[in-house]
Backbone as a ProteinNet text record, in pm:
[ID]
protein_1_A
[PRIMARY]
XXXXXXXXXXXXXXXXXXXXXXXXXXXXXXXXXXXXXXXXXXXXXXXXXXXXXXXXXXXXXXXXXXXXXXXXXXXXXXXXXXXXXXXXXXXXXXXXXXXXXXXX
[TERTIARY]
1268.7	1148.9	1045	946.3	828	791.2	721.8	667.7	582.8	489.9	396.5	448.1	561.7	657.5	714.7	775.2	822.9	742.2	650	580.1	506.6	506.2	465.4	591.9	666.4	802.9	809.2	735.1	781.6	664.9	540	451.7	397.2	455.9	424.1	263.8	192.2	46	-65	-11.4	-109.9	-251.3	-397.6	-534.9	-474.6	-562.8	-561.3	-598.5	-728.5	-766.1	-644.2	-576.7	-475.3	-400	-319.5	-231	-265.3	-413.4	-455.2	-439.9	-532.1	-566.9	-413	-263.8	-147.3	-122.5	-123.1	-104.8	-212.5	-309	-392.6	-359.2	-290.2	-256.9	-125.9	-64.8	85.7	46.8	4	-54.1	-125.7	-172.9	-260.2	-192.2	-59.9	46.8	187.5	216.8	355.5	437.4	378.7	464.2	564.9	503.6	616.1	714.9	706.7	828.6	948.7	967.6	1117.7	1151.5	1082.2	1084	1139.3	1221.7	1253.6	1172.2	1141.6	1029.3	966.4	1083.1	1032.5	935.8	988.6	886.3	765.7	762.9	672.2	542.9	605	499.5	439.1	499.4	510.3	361.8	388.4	310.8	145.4	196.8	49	5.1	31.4	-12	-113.5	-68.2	-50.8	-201.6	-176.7	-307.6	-424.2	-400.5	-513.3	-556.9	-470.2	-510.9	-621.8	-591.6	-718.2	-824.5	-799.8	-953.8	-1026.6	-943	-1018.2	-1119.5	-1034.9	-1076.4	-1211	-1196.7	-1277.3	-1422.2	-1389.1	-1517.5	-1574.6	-1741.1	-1762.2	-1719.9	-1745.1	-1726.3	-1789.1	-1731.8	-1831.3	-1707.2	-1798.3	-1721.4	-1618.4	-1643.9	-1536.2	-1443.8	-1421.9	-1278.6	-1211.4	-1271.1	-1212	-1087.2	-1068.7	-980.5	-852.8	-914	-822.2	-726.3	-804.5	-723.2	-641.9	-676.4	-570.7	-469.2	-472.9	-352	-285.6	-343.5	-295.1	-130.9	-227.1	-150.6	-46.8	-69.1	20.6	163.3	89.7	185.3	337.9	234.3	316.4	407.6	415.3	478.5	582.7	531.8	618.7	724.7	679.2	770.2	897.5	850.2	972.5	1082	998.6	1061.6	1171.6	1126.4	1229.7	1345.5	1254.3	1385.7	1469.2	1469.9	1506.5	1676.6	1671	1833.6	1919.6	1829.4	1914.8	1906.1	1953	1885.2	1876.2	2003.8	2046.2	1929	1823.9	1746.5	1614.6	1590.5	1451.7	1384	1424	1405.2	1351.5	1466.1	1383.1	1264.1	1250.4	1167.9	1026.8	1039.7	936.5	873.5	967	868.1	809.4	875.4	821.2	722.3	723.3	557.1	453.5	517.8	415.8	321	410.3	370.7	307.1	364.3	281.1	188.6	103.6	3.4	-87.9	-59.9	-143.5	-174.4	-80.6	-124.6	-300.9	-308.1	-416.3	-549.6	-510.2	-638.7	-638.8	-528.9	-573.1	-615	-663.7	-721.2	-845.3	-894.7	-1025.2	-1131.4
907.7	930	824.5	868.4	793.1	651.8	570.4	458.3	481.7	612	670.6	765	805.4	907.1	912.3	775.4	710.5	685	585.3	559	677.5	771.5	905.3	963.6	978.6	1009.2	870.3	760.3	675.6	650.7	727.8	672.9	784.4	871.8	971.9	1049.3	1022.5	1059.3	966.3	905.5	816.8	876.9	821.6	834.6	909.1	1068.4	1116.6	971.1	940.8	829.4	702.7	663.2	549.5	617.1	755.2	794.2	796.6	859.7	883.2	771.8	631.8	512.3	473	511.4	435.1	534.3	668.2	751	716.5	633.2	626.5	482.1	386.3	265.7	287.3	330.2	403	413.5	523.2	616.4	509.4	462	323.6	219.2	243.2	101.9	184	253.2	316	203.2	27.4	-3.1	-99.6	-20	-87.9	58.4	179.4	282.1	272.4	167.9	101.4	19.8	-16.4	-126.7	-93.8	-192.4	-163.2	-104.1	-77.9	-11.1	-143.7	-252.3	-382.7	-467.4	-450	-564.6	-433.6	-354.4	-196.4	-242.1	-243.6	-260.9	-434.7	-528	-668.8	-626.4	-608.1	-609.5	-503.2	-426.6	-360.3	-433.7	-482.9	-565	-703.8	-765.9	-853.2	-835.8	-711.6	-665.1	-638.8	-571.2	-522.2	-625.3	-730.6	-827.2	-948.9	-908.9	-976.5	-899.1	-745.1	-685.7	-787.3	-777.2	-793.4	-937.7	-1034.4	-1125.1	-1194.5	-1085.9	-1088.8	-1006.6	-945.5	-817.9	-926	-864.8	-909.5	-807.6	-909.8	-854.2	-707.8	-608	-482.7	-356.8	-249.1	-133.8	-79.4	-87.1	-13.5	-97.7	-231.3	-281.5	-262.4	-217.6	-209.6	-145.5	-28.1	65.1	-46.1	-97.5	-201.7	-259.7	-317	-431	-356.2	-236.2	-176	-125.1	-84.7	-43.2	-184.3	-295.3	-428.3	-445.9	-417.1	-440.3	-358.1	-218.9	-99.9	-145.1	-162.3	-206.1	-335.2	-423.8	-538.7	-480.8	-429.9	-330.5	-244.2	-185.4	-60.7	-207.7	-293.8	-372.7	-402.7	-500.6	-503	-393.3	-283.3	-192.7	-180.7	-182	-141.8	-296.5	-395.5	-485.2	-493.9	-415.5	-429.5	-381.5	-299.3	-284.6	-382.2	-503.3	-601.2	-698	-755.3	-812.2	-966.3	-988.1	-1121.6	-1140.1	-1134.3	-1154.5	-1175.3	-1094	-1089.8	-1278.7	-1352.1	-1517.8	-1564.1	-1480.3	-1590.2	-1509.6	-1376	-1281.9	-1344.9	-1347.4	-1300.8	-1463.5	-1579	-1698.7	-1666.6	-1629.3	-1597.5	-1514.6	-1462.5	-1382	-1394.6	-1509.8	-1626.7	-1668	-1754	-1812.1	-1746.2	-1606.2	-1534.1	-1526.1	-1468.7	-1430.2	-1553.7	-1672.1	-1775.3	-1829.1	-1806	-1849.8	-1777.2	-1669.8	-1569.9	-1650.1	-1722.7	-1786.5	-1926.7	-2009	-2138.8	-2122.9	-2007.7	-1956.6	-1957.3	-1934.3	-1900.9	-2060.2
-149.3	-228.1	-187.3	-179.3	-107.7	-278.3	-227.6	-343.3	-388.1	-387.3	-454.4	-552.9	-497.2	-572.2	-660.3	-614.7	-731.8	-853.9	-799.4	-925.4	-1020.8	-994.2	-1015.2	-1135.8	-1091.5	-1172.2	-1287.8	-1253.8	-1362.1	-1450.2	-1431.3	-1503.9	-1608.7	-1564.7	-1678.6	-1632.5	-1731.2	-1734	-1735.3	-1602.4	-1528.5	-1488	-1490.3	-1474.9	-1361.5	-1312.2	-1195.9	-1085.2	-1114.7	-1015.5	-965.6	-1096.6	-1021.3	-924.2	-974.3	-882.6	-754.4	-740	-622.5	-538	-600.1	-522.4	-506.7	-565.9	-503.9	-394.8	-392.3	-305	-168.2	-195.2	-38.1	-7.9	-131.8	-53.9	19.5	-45.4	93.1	167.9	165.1	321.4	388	365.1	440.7	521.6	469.9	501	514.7	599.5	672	726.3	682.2	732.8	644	457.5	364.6	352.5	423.8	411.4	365.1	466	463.8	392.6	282.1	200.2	105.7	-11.3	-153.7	-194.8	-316.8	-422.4	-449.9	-492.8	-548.3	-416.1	-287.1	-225.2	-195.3	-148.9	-132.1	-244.3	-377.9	-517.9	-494.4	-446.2	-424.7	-326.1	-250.1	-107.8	-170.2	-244.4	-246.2	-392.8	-446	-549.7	-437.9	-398.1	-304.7	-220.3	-183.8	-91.3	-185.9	-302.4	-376.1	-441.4	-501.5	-543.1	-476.8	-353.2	-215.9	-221.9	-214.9	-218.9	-298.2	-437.3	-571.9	-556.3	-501	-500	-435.9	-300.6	-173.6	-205.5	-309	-346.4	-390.2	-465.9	-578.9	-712.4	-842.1	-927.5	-979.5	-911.7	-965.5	-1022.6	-1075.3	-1094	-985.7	-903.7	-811.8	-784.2	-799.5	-782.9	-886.5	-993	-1131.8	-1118.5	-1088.4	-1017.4	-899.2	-854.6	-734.9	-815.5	-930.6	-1038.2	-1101.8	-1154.6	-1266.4	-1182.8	-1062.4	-948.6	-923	-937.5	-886.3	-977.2	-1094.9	-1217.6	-1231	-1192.5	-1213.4	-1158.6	-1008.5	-889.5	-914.8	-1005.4	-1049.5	-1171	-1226.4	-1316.2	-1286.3	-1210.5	-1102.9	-1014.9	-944.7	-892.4	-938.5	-1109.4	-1175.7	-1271	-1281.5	-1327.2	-1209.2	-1060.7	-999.7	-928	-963.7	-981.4	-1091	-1234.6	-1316.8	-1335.2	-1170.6	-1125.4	-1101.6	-1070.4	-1076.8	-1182.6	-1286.2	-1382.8	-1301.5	-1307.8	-1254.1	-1186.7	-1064.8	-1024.2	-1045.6	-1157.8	-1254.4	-1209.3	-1313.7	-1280	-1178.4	-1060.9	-946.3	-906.6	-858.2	-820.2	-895.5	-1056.5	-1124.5	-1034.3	-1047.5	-989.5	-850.5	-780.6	-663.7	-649.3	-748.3	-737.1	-798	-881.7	-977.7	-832.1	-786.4	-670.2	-515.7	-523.1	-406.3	-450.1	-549.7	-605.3	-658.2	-704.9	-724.3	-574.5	-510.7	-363.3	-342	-392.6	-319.6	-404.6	-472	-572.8	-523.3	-506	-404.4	-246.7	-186.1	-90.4	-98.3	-192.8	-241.8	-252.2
[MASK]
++++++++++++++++++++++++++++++++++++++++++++++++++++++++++++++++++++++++++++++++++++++++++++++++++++++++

C-alpha cells in the first residue's frame, strides 16, 4: 500500500485538498517508496516543514503546515506498532525538526 494510501485509509474524511497535497508529495519523492510509513511520514514532514519555513508567511503554505502536521501524526500512528520505541523516535524527531529552525 502506497503512504498516501495509507494515510487515506487512516484519516477518514480528510479536507479533499490535504489528501491531494499528500498524494503529490509522494508522487514527488519515489524515493521514500521503500520506506516505513514511519520514516516515509518523518521525511515528508521534514520537507514540508522547510517549505514552510523558507516561504514567507502567506496563505498558501497554510496547506504545507497542516500536511506538515498531518504527516507527523500519520508517522507515529504508524510507529505506534512498536510501542517500546515511541521515546526514542519521538526525541529524535524533536531534534530532526528543531534542527530545521537552528538553520534559519
Amino acid at each position: 500500500m502506497t503512504h498516501a494510501a495509507w494515510a487515506e485509509s487512516r484519516s477518514g474524511e480528510a479536507p479533499p485538498a490535504l489528501a491531494q497535497r499528500l498524494r503529490d508529495i509522494f508522487a514527488a519523492h519515489p524515493e521514500w517508496d521503500g520506506l516505513p510509513h514511519t520514516d516515509a511520514f518523518l521525511n515528508a514532514a521534514e520537507w514540508l516543514t522547510r517549505r514552510v519555513l523558507e516561504s514567507e508567511a502567506s496563505r498558501p503554505v497554510a496547506l504545507d503546515l497542516l500536511a506538515a502536521d498531518a504527516c507527523i501524526t500519520f508517522a507515529f500512528e504508524a510507529a505506534a506498532d512498536d510501542p517500546a520505541s515511541l521515546g526514542e523516535r519521538a526525541a529524535a524527531t524533536q531534534a530532526r525538526l528543531s534542527s530545521l529552525i537552528a538553520r534559519d
